[in-house]
Short mmCIF file of C-alpha atoms and ligand atoms in Angstrom, two decimals:
data_model
loop_
_atom_site.label_atom_id
_atom_site.label_comp_id
_atom_site.label_asym_id
_atom_site.label_seq_id
_atom_site.Cartn_x
_atom_site.Cartn_y
_atom_site.Cartn_z
CA UNK A 1 75.01 130.72 109.32
CA UNK A 2 76.91 128.37 107.11
CA UNK A 3 80.59 128.13 107.97
CA UNK A 4 82.79 129.67 105.29
CA UNK A 5 84.77 127.26 103.15
CA UNK A 6 88.17 127.57 101.60
CA UNK A 7 86.63 128.87 98.37
CA UNK A 8 84.84 131.69 100.19
CA UNK A 9 87.99 132.44 102.17
CA UNK A 10 89.99 132.74 98.98
CA UNK A 11 87.32 134.91 97.40
CA UNK A 12 87.17 137.25 100.41
CA UNK A 13 90.96 137.41 100.66
CA UNK A 14 91.31 138.27 97.00
CA UNK A 15 89.05 141.28 97.62
CA UNK A 16 90.64 142.32 100.92
CA UNK A 17 94.15 142.29 99.48
CA UNK A 18 93.11 145.11 97.16
CA UNK A 19 91.60 147.32 99.87
CA UNK A 20 93.21 149.75 102.31
CA UNK A 21 93.83 148.24 105.80
CA UNK A 22 91.28 150.48 107.51
CA UNK A 23 88.44 149.23 105.27
CA UNK A 24 89.23 145.52 105.58
CA UNK A 25 87.59 144.47 108.89
CA UNK A 26 84.16 146.03 108.07
CA UNK A 27 84.09 144.83 104.49
CA UNK A 28 85.21 141.33 105.47
CA UNK A 29 82.39 141.11 108.02
CA UNK A 30 79.84 142.44 105.54
CA UNK A 31 81.02 140.18 102.71
CA UNK A 32 81.14 137.00 104.72
CA UNK A 33 77.69 137.69 106.16
CA UNK A 34 76.13 138.31 102.77
CA UNK A 35 77.81 135.27 101.20
CA UNK A 36 76.67 133.07 104.11
CA UNK A 37 73.10 134.45 103.87
CA UNK A 38 72.96 133.89 100.11
CA UNK A 39 74.29 130.34 100.56
CA UNK A 40 71.73 129.68 103.30
CA UNK A 41 68.93 130.88 101.00
CA UNK A 42 70.03 128.43 98.35
CA UNK A 43 70.32 125.61 100.90
CA UNK A 44 66.81 126.36 102.15
CA UNK A 45 65.66 125.95 98.56
CA UNK A 46 67.21 122.47 98.62
CA UNK A 47 70.65 122.96 97.05
CA UNK A 48 73.94 121.19 97.68
CA UNK A 49 76.33 123.24 99.95
CA UNK A 50 79.30 123.18 97.53
CA UNK A 51 77.13 124.02 94.53
CA UNK A 52 75.34 126.76 96.48
CA UNK A 53 78.62 128.38 97.42
CA UNK A 54 79.93 128.15 93.86
CA UNK A 55 76.73 129.69 92.50
CA UNK A 56 76.78 132.54 95.02
CA UNK A 57 80.41 133.42 94.28
CA UNK A 58 79.84 133.19 90.55
CA UNK A 59 76.87 135.55 90.94
CA UNK A 60 79.00 138.02 92.90
CA UNK A 61 81.48 137.99 90.04
CA UNK A 62 85.14 138.85 89.64
CA UNK A 63 86.49 139.70 93.13
CA UNK A 64 88.96 142.18 91.69
CA UNK A 65 86.11 144.14 90.15
CA UNK A 66 84.15 144.00 93.39
CA UNK A 67 87.22 145.27 95.25
CA UNK A 68 87.54 148.16 92.84
CA UNK A 69 83.92 149.02 93.63
CA UNK A 70 84.53 148.87 97.40
CA UNK A 71 87.65 151.02 97.32
CA UNK A 72 86.55 154.56 97.95
CA UNK A 73 88.64 156.75 95.73
CA UNK A 74 87.18 160.25 95.99
CA UNK A 75 87.69 162.51 92.97
CA UNK A 76 89.27 159.62 91.10
CA UNK A 77 90.95 160.06 87.76
CA UNK A 78 89.90 156.53 86.75
CA UNK A 79 86.71 155.27 88.42
CA UNK A 80 86.04 151.79 89.85
CA UNK A 81 84.29 150.59 86.67
CA UNK A 82 87.42 151.08 84.58
CA UNK A 83 90.17 151.01 87.18
CA UNK A 84 90.83 147.29 86.94
CA UNK A 85 91.07 147.25 83.16
CA UNK A 86 93.31 150.31 83.35
CA UNK A 87 95.72 148.61 85.77
CA UNK A 88 95.71 145.35 83.77
CA UNK A 89 96.43 147.08 80.48
CA UNK A 90 99.07 149.34 81.98
CA UNK A 91 100.98 146.52 83.66
CA UNK A 92 100.78 144.34 80.55
CA UNK A 93 102.10 147.14 78.34
CA UNK A 94 104.88 148.02 80.78
CA UNK A 95 105.90 144.38 81.18
CA UNK A 96 106.01 143.62 77.47
CA UNK A 97 106.66 146.78 75.46
CA UNK A 98 109.36 148.31 77.69
CA UNK A 99 111.71 145.27 77.68
CA UNK A 100 111.05 144.74 73.96
CA UNK A 101 112.00 148.35 73.16
CA UNK A 102 115.14 148.08 75.31
CA UNK A 103 116.18 144.80 73.69
CA UNK A 104 115.57 146.13 70.16
CA UNK A 105 117.57 149.34 70.76
CA UNK A 106 120.37 147.33 72.39
CA UNK A 107 120.50 144.94 69.44
CA UNK A 108 120.57 147.76 66.89
CA UNK A 109 123.33 149.61 68.76
CA UNK A 110 125.25 146.35 69.05
CA UNK A 111 124.94 145.59 65.36
CA UNK A 112 126.03 149.18 64.57
CA UNK A 113 129.20 148.48 66.55
CA UNK A 114 128.49 151.36 68.98
CA UNK A 115 130.76 151.71 72.04
CA UNK A 116 129.84 149.51 75.06
CA UNK A 117 128.55 152.50 77.05
CA UNK A 118 125.99 153.32 74.33
CA UNK A 119 125.00 149.66 73.87
CA UNK A 120 124.00 149.65 77.56
CA UNK A 121 122.96 153.31 78.05
CA UNK A 122 120.73 153.79 74.98
CA UNK A 123 118.40 150.83 75.77
CA UNK A 124 117.96 152.14 79.33
CA UNK A 125 117.07 155.59 78.04
CA UNK A 126 114.69 154.11 75.46
CA UNK A 127 113.04 151.93 78.13
CA UNK A 128 112.50 154.93 80.40
CA UNK A 129 111.04 157.02 77.57
CA UNK A 130 108.75 154.16 76.48
CA UNK A 131 107.58 153.66 80.10
CA UNK A 132 106.72 157.35 80.55
CA UNK A 133 104.81 157.44 77.25
CA UNK A 134 102.87 154.28 78.07
CA UNK A 135 101.80 155.57 81.49
CA UNK A 136 100.86 159.01 80.16
CA UNK A 137 98.88 157.92 77.09
CA UNK A 138 97.12 155.00 78.75
CA UNK A 139 96.05 157.19 81.68
CA UNK A 140 94.86 159.93 79.33
CA UNK A 141 92.79 157.55 77.21
CA UNK A 142 91.15 155.94 80.25
CA UNK A 143 90.50 159.32 81.89
CA UNK A 144 88.73 160.47 78.69
CA UNK A 145 86.65 157.26 78.53
CA UNK A 146 85.79 157.72 82.22
CA UNK A 147 84.37 161.18 81.55
CA UNK A 148 82.65 160.53 78.26
CA UNK A 149 81.37 156.93 78.07
CA UNK A 150 78.43 155.51 80.02
CA UNK A 151 79.56 153.42 83.02
CA UNK A 152 79.84 149.71 82.24
CA UNK A 153 78.17 147.20 84.44
CA UNK A 154 79.50 143.96 83.09
CA UNK A 155 82.95 142.50 83.29
CA UNK A 156 85.02 142.56 80.13
CA UNK A 157 86.09 138.99 80.76
CA UNK A 158 83.97 136.17 82.07
CA UNK A 159 84.84 135.01 85.55
CA UNK A 160 84.22 131.86 87.58
CA UNK A 161 85.39 130.93 91.09
CA UNK A 162 87.79 128.44 89.47
CA UNK A 163 89.87 131.49 88.52
CA UNK A 164 90.42 132.42 92.19
CA UNK A 165 94.14 132.54 92.89
CA UNK A 166 95.66 130.95 95.95
CA UNK A 167 96.60 133.81 98.26
CA UNK A 168 100.33 134.46 97.87
CA UNK A 169 101.75 132.97 100.99
CA UNK A 170 105.16 134.16 101.86
CA UNK A 171 106.80 137.43 101.22
CA UNK A 172 110.08 135.54 101.09
CA UNK A 173 108.80 133.52 98.12
CA UNK A 174 107.85 136.72 96.36
CA UNK A 175 111.35 138.06 97.00
CA UNK A 176 112.81 134.89 95.47
CA UNK A 177 110.61 135.34 92.43
CA UNK A 178 111.80 138.91 91.94
CA UNK A 179 115.45 137.84 92.40
CA UNK A 180 114.94 135.05 89.86
CA UNK A 181 113.42 137.53 87.37
CA UNK A 182 116.25 140.05 87.77
CA UNK A 183 118.86 137.28 87.37
CA UNK A 184 117.10 136.03 84.25
CA UNK A 185 117.04 139.52 82.67
CA UNK A 186 120.75 140.01 83.47
CA UNK A 187 121.63 136.52 82.19
CA UNK A 188 119.67 136.94 78.93
CA UNK A 189 121.11 140.41 78.34
CA UNK A 190 124.63 139.08 78.92
CA UNK A 191 124.13 136.13 76.56
CA UNK A 192 122.44 138.10 73.78
CA UNK A 193 124.94 140.95 73.88
CA UNK A 194 127.91 138.61 74.15
CA UNK A 195 128.76 138.55 70.39
CA UNK A 196 128.69 142.34 70.09
CA UNK A 197 129.93 143.64 73.44
CA UNK A 198 133.33 142.36 74.44
CA UNK A 199 136.53 143.43 76.09
CA UNK A 200 138.52 141.77 73.27
CA UNK A 201 138.68 142.73 69.60
CA UNK A 202 140.23 141.05 66.53
CA UNK A 203 142.69 142.55 64.05
CA UNK A 204 139.84 144.32 62.22
CA UNK A 205 138.64 145.88 65.50
CA UNK A 206 135.50 143.69 65.65
CA UNK A 207 134.46 142.38 69.08
CA UNK A 208 135.35 138.76 69.93
CA UNK A 209 132.36 137.39 71.84
CA UNK A 210 133.04 135.60 75.12
CA UNK A 211 130.57 132.79 74.39
CA UNK A 212 131.14 130.15 71.73
CA UNK A 213 129.88 131.23 68.23
CA UNK A 214 128.73 127.60 67.83
CA UNK A 215 125.83 128.41 70.18
CA UNK A 216 124.48 130.93 67.65
CA UNK A 217 125.31 128.87 64.57
CA UNK A 218 123.22 125.97 65.85
CA UNK A 219 120.50 128.11 67.46
CA UNK A 220 121.11 126.29 70.79
CA UNK A 221 121.43 129.63 72.56
CA UNK A 222 117.80 130.55 71.78
CA UNK A 223 116.56 127.14 72.85
CA UNK A 224 118.45 127.49 76.13
CA UNK A 225 117.04 130.98 76.77
CA UNK A 226 113.54 129.69 75.98
CA UNK A 227 114.00 126.92 78.59
CA UNK A 228 115.24 129.38 81.22
CA UNK A 229 112.29 131.73 80.53
CA UNK A 230 109.86 128.78 80.71
CA UNK A 231 111.36 127.77 84.05
CA UNK A 232 110.72 131.31 85.35
CA UNK A 233 107.19 131.09 83.98
CA UNK A 234 106.59 127.94 86.04
CA UNK A 235 107.91 129.68 89.15
CA UNK A 236 105.36 132.46 88.60
CA UNK A 237 102.62 129.92 87.94
CA UNK A 238 103.43 128.07 91.17
CA UNK A 239 103.17 131.34 93.06
CA UNK A 240 100.02 132.81 91.52
CA UNK A 241 98.11 129.79 90.24
CA UNK A 242 96.92 126.89 92.36
CA UNK A 243 99.72 124.36 92.93
CA UNK A 244 99.04 121.10 91.10
CA UNK A 245 100.94 117.91 90.33
CA UNK A 246 101.06 118.51 86.51
CA UNK A 247 102.33 122.05 87.08
CA UNK A 248 105.03 120.86 89.48
CA UNK A 249 106.06 118.00 87.15
CA UNK A 250 106.22 120.29 84.09
CA UNK A 251 108.24 122.87 86.06
CA UNK A 252 110.68 120.22 87.24
CA UNK A 253 111.09 118.80 83.70
CA UNK A 254 111.97 122.24 82.32
CA UNK A 255 114.45 122.79 85.15
CA UNK A 256 116.03 119.39 84.50
CA UNK A 257 116.25 120.16 80.76
CA UNK A 258 118.04 123.47 81.54
CA UNK A 259 120.50 121.78 83.86
CA UNK A 260 121.22 118.87 81.46
CA UNK A 261 121.76 121.29 78.55
CA UNK A 262 124.20 123.35 80.62
CA UNK A 263 126.09 120.27 81.83
CA UNK A 264 126.40 118.97 78.26
CA UNK A 265 127.62 122.35 76.93
CA UNK A 266 130.15 122.74 79.76
CA UNK A 267 131.42 119.14 79.50
CA UNK A 268 131.92 119.46 75.71
CA UNK A 269 133.69 122.81 75.85
CA UNK A 270 130.85 124.55 74.00
CA UNK A 271 130.38 127.47 76.40
CA UNK A 272 133.41 129.73 75.92
CA UNK A 273 134.77 131.07 72.66
CA UNK A 274 138.35 129.70 72.27
CA UNK A 275 139.30 132.86 70.31
CA UNK A 276 138.20 135.00 73.25
CA UNK A 277 140.15 132.87 75.76
CA UNK A 278 143.25 133.22 73.60
CA UNK A 279 142.83 136.98 73.03
CA UNK A 280 142.25 137.55 76.75
CA UNK A 281 145.39 135.53 77.56
CA UNK A 282 143.55 133.33 80.06
CA UNK A 283 145.52 130.30 81.25
CA UNK A 284 144.01 126.96 80.07
CA UNK A 285 142.86 126.21 83.62
CA UNK A 286 140.33 129.11 83.62
CA UNK A 287 137.90 127.57 81.05
CA UNK A 288 138.17 124.28 82.96
CA UNK A 289 137.24 125.99 86.23
CA UNK A 290 134.34 127.81 84.60
CA UNK A 291 133.07 124.53 83.07
CA UNK A 292 133.41 122.75 86.44
CA UNK A 293 131.54 125.61 88.17
CA UNK A 294 128.69 125.36 85.64
CA UNK A 295 128.44 121.58 86.04
CA UNK A 296 128.43 121.83 89.86
CA UNK A 297 125.77 124.59 89.79
CA UNK A 298 123.60 122.60 87.37
CA UNK A 299 123.87 119.40 89.41
CA UNK A 300 123.01 121.48 92.49
CA UNK A 301 119.73 122.62 90.90
CA UNK A 302 118.84 118.98 90.19
CA UNK A 303 119.28 117.86 93.77
CA UNK A 304 115.97 118.22 95.54
CA UNK A 305 116.17 120.17 98.80
CA UNK A 306 113.75 118.96 101.42
CA UNK A 307 111.47 121.74 102.61
CA UNK A 308 110.54 121.71 106.29
CA UNK A 309 107.87 123.79 107.99
CA UNK A 310 108.20 124.24 111.77
CA UNK A 311 104.97 125.49 113.29
CA UNK A 312 105.99 127.03 116.64
CA UNK A 313 109.60 127.73 115.68
CA UNK A 314 110.51 130.15 118.46
CA UNK A 315 109.68 127.92 121.45
CA UNK A 316 111.76 125.50 123.47
CA UNK A 317 111.26 122.63 121.02
CA UNK A 318 111.02 124.76 117.86
CA UNK A 319 114.38 126.52 118.26
CA UNK A 320 116.10 123.11 118.33
CA UNK A 321 113.95 121.75 115.49
CA UNK A 322 114.82 124.66 113.18
CA UNK A 323 118.54 124.25 113.81
CA UNK A 324 118.49 120.47 113.43
CA UNK A 325 116.56 120.65 110.15
CA UNK A 326 118.96 123.30 108.86
CA UNK A 327 121.97 121.21 109.90
CA UNK A 328 120.52 118.27 107.97
CA UNK A 329 120.42 120.43 104.82
CA UNK A 330 116.72 121.26 104.65
CA UNK A 331 115.18 124.51 103.47
CA UNK A 332 113.46 125.62 106.67
CA UNK A 333 110.41 127.82 107.15
CA UNK A 334 109.59 128.76 110.75
CA UNK A 335 106.29 130.06 112.08
CA UNK A 336 106.19 132.35 115.13
CA UNK A 337 104.82 135.72 116.25
CA UNK A 338 106.15 139.10 115.11
CA UNK A 339 108.38 139.63 118.14
CA UNK A 340 110.27 136.37 117.54
CA UNK A 341 110.70 136.57 113.75
CA UNK A 342 114.21 137.99 113.99
CA UNK A 343 115.27 135.24 116.41
CA UNK A 344 113.95 132.46 114.16
CA UNK A 345 115.83 133.94 111.20
CA UNK A 346 118.99 134.22 113.28
CA UNK A 347 118.99 130.53 114.21
CA UNK A 348 118.93 129.51 110.55
CA UNK A 349 115.38 129.52 109.18
CA UNK A 350 115.45 130.48 105.51
CA UNK A 351 111.93 131.89 105.70
CA UNK A 352 109.80 133.08 108.61
CA UNK A 353 106.03 133.34 108.65
CA UNK A 354 104.42 135.59 111.24
CA UNK A 355 101.27 133.75 112.31
CA UNK A 356 99.63 137.00 113.44
CA UNK A 357 99.69 138.24 109.85
CA UNK A 358 99.64 135.21 107.63
CA UNK A 359 97.98 131.83 107.67
CA UNK A 360 100.35 129.30 106.14
CA UNK A 361 97.58 126.78 105.47
CA UNK A 362 95.91 129.22 103.07
CA UNK A 363 99.09 129.93 101.16
CA UNK A 364 100.56 128.40 98.04
CA UNK A 365 103.72 127.09 99.73
CA UNK A 366 104.20 123.30 99.82
CA UNK A 367 106.42 121.42 102.26
CA UNK A 368 107.93 117.93 102.35
CA UNK A 369 107.81 117.89 106.14
CA UNK A 370 105.53 119.76 108.55
CA UNK A 371 106.50 119.65 112.22
CA UNK A 372 103.56 120.92 114.20
CA UNK A 373 104.43 122.18 117.68
CA UNK A 374 101.53 124.62 118.02
CA UNK A 375 98.54 122.43 117.08
CA UNK A 376 96.46 125.42 116.02
CA UNK A 377 95.28 124.05 112.67
CA UNK A 378 93.18 121.09 111.67
CA UNK A 379 94.99 118.11 110.17
CA UNK A 380 93.21 118.65 106.84
CA UNK A 381 94.53 122.22 106.70
CA UNK A 382 98.11 121.07 107.14
CA UNK A 383 97.60 118.29 104.59
CA UNK A 384 96.84 121.00 102.01
CA UNK A 385 100.36 122.44 102.35
CA UNK A 386 102.08 119.04 102.36
CA UNK A 387 103.56 117.71 99.11
CA UNK A 388 101.84 114.52 97.86
CA UNK A 389 104.40 112.33 99.63
CA UNK A 390 104.99 114.74 102.50
CA UNK A 391 105.22 113.88 106.20
CA UNK A 392 103.28 115.60 108.97
CA UNK A 393 104.54 115.17 112.54
CA UNK A 394 102.48 116.43 115.45
CA UNK A 395 104.25 116.99 118.74
CA UNK A 396 101.89 119.51 120.23
CA UNK A 397 99.87 119.02 123.39
CA UNK A 398 97.39 121.68 122.25
CA UNK A 399 93.80 120.58 121.87
CA UNK A 400 90.45 120.41 123.63
CA UNK A 401 90.03 120.72 127.43
CA UNK A 402 89.15 117.06 127.95
CA UNK A 403 90.95 115.06 125.29
CA UNK A 404 93.83 117.43 124.50
CA UNK A 405 95.67 116.52 121.28
CA UNK A 406 94.21 112.98 121.24
CA UNK A 407 91.60 113.54 118.45
CA UNK A 408 94.32 114.93 116.15
CA UNK A 409 96.67 112.05 116.88
CA UNK A 410 93.94 109.44 116.41
CA UNK A 411 92.86 111.06 113.12
CA UNK A 412 96.48 111.05 111.93
CA UNK A 413 97.00 107.38 112.81
CA UNK A 414 93.64 106.33 111.32
CA UNK A 415 93.91 108.15 107.98
CA UNK A 416 97.63 107.87 107.29
CA UNK A 417 97.55 104.26 105.97
CA UNK A 418 95.11 105.32 103.24
CA UNK A 419 97.06 108.36 102.07
CA UNK A 420 100.22 108.97 100.07
CA UNK A 421 101.17 111.46 102.77
CA UNK A 422 102.38 110.18 106.13
CA UNK A 423 100.81 111.61 109.30
CA UNK A 424 102.48 110.89 112.63
CA UNK A 425 102.32 111.79 116.31
CA UNK A 426 105.61 112.07 118.15
CA UNK A 427 106.18 111.60 121.87
CA UNK A 428 109.55 112.46 123.34
CA UNK A 429 111.62 109.57 124.61
CA UNK A 430 114.77 109.87 126.64
CA UNK A 431 117.66 108.36 124.76
CA UNK A 432 121.34 108.59 125.64
CA UNK A 433 122.15 108.14 121.98
CA UNK A 434 120.01 111.13 120.91
CA UNK A 435 121.32 113.31 123.72
CA UNK A 436 124.94 112.47 122.82
CA UNK A 437 124.24 113.36 119.20
CA UNK A 438 122.67 116.66 120.29
CA UNK A 439 125.58 117.40 122.66
CA UNK A 440 127.99 116.74 119.79
CA UNK A 441 126.15 119.20 117.52
CA UNK A 442 126.17 121.81 120.30
CA UNK A 443 129.90 121.25 120.88
CA UNK A 444 130.55 121.68 117.13
CA UNK A 445 128.57 124.94 117.18
CA UNK A 446 126.00 123.56 114.72
CA UNK A 447 123.19 123.87 117.24
CA UNK A 448 123.01 126.60 119.88
CA UNK A 449 120.44 126.26 122.66
CA UNK A 450 118.31 129.42 122.83
CA UNK A 451 117.80 130.36 126.48
CA UNK A 452 115.41 133.18 127.28
CA UNK A 453 116.24 133.37 130.98
CA UNK A 454 117.82 131.45 133.82
CA UNK A 455 116.04 131.31 137.19
CA UNK A 456 117.24 129.96 140.53
CA UNK A 457 115.20 126.97 141.65
CA UNK A 458 113.32 128.96 144.32
CA UNK A 459 111.89 131.23 141.57
CA UNK A 460 110.37 128.34 139.61
CA UNK A 461 106.89 129.89 139.89
CA UNK A 462 108.10 133.04 138.07
CA UNK A 463 109.71 130.88 135.39
CA UNK A 464 106.44 129.02 134.78
CA UNK A 465 104.53 132.32 134.74
CA UNK A 466 106.87 133.66 132.02
CA UNK A 467 106.47 130.50 129.96
CA UNK A 468 102.71 130.44 130.19
CA UNK A 469 102.01 134.15 129.83
CA UNK A 470 104.43 135.13 127.09
CA UNK A 471 105.60 131.98 125.23
CA UNK A 472 109.25 132.12 126.24
CA UNK A 473 111.77 132.40 123.45
CA UNK A 474 113.54 129.05 123.44
CA UNK A 475 114.15 127.46 126.80
CA UNK A 476 113.90 128.68 130.39
CA UNK A 477 116.59 127.16 132.59
CA UNK A 478 116.31 126.47 136.32
CA UNK A 479 119.55 126.28 138.26
CA UNK A 480 120.06 124.65 141.61
N1 LIG B 1 105.59 115.15 122.26
C1 LIG B 1 106.40 115.39 123.28
O1 LIG B 1 106.92 114.50 123.88
C2 LIG B 1 106.66 116.81 123.66
C3 LIG B 1 107.76 117.18 124.39
C4 LIG B 1 107.97 118.53 124.67
C5 LIG B 1 107.04 119.44 124.22
N2 LIG B 1 105.95 119.02 123.54
C6 LIG B 1 104.93 119.92 123.04
O2 LIG B 1 105.49 120.67 121.96
C7 LIG B 1 104.85 121.93 121.92
C8 LIG B 1 105.90 123.02 121.88
O3 LIG B 1 106.61 123.02 123.11
P1 LIG B 1 107.55 124.23 123.45
O4 LIG B 1 108.20 123.95 124.73
O5 LIG B 1 108.40 124.56 122.27
O6 LIG B 1 106.45 125.39 123.66
P2 LIG B 1 106.68 126.93 123.76
O7 LIG B 1 108.07 127.21 124.17
O8 LIG B 1 105.56 127.52 124.54
O9 LIG B 1 106.54 127.41 122.21
C9 LIG B 1 105.32 127.48 121.57
C10 LIG B 1 105.59 127.90 120.16
O10 LIG B 1 104.37 127.97 119.45
C11 LIG B 1 104.25 129.24 118.84
N3 LIG B 1 102.86 129.58 118.71
C12 LIG B 1 101.99 130.02 119.65
N4 LIG B 1 100.79 130.23 119.10
C13 LIG B 1 100.91 129.92 117.78
C14 LIG B 1 100.04 129.96 116.67
N5 LIG B 1 98.77 130.34 116.80
N6 LIG B 1 100.52 129.56 115.47
C15 LIG B 1 101.80 129.15 115.31
N7 LIG B 1 102.68 129.12 116.31
C16 LIG B 1 102.23 129.50 117.53
C17 LIG B 1 105.04 130.17 119.73
O11 LIG B 1 105.39 131.35 119.01
P3 LIG B 1 105.47 132.79 119.77
O12 LIG B 1 106.16 132.57 121.09
O13 LIG B 1 106.29 133.61 118.84
O14 LIG B 1 104.06 133.24 119.96
C18 LIG B 1 106.22 129.29 120.05
O15 LIG B 1 107.11 129.29 118.98
C19 LIG B 1 103.95 122.02 123.15
O16 LIG B 1 102.62 121.77 122.76
C20 LIG B 1 104.48 120.92 124.05
O17 LIG B 1 103.46 120.42 124.88
C21 LIG B 1 105.76 117.73 123.22
#
């Protein structure tokens, strides 16, 4: 059998993600075996391994369609042949038509000078009605096609393995994406409704918008919203599409443009409407505070936060590493088992990956620093999740029976000089200076040693048993 490569892994995972849990193990086994057999056949015929794999996956076709075929949906309303197109069309319509209807109704109500409650309530009602209609009519049309048309065998869109998405890595990242989307919708709604929905009115009873009319007169407001939407688009692309340098650079440029625009507007007093400030009776210091807040927030988005991955975050070394990285201002992701996830969160990790459920090296997350305390992945796998100038530090004794971690450390030392990434091994050294620094952080409450259990010295054997059998949480302490 030919060992599966990353491409096959991604292909298989794309299928498995769309199947019920109970079906996954059997189908994974079956799929991998048939892919490996087909690749072997091509190799026997004298092909190149990478080309053989590519050809086999291309022949198998769109994994989403294959998954729809695998999923047993008895008495289905929409069968496997159409299910995927049905879901794609439905989600596209819901994601585009519903917000457009809501925005249009909101704009019309605003222009009609309707009361604030109707300007907000009517779009929501219209969005709900549009959503129900879209679901009903799309389902009806597909159900009719399902029962009348001959089943299709070919995919509506051509597919190649290059289209395989990176498996979404961290649920936390998905949560961030959703939060970002909700904030964007709220922000855009607030900005667009600002001229027509206001707490203040002029002598004629017309609303006085909170934001400067100059933003509309010059069209800057639409440019700014376009930049913010583009920045969200890049966040989605980084999550669903393969991470690449051009994508990251383009995303950063858009983010920088947003921040610079906001700083300029705030610094030049172009954000708030002076007439609104006057009508609301705000003291002159309020606009200044708002402008300062906007500048600080914008500068904050420009400052790059170092992302650190701690593999083995719940152990004796990992619990200190997580807290130290957090204290130094990094965005920390810790890897541990399910039972220790809560602990790793509680000591300051922003994100936690459960290694029994998710393989970080197959995800789309990228880290500036990887601190490997578990040694359960090959160096090349960790290099995939490192940023181009990232640093990998191995401090794990895990490895083969004879040489232990030595091959990994030698590989790191030998390849590092030829790479933009830096790969290092780290051996502990006793240093009074380091210990004093650590003691100071503990005294300040910035670092708290995690101690699973304390044993008297004569129970040392039990302490070692606990450590070896169950991976102690944090440290085990022996007292005299
Ligand atoms: N270089 C040096 O001088 C030096 C000094 C001290 C220690 N070390 C080495 O550093 C490593 C960590 O030491 P430690 O005392 O922290 O060990 P430990 O307390 O046993 O912790 C091991 C950690 O690895 C995690 N882990 C286990 N299997 C994993 C997997 N498949 N994927 C990801 N994480 C996994 C454990 O999580 P769960 O408990 O949640 O399963 C736990 O967080 C060891 O290899 C040790 O030899 C090196």
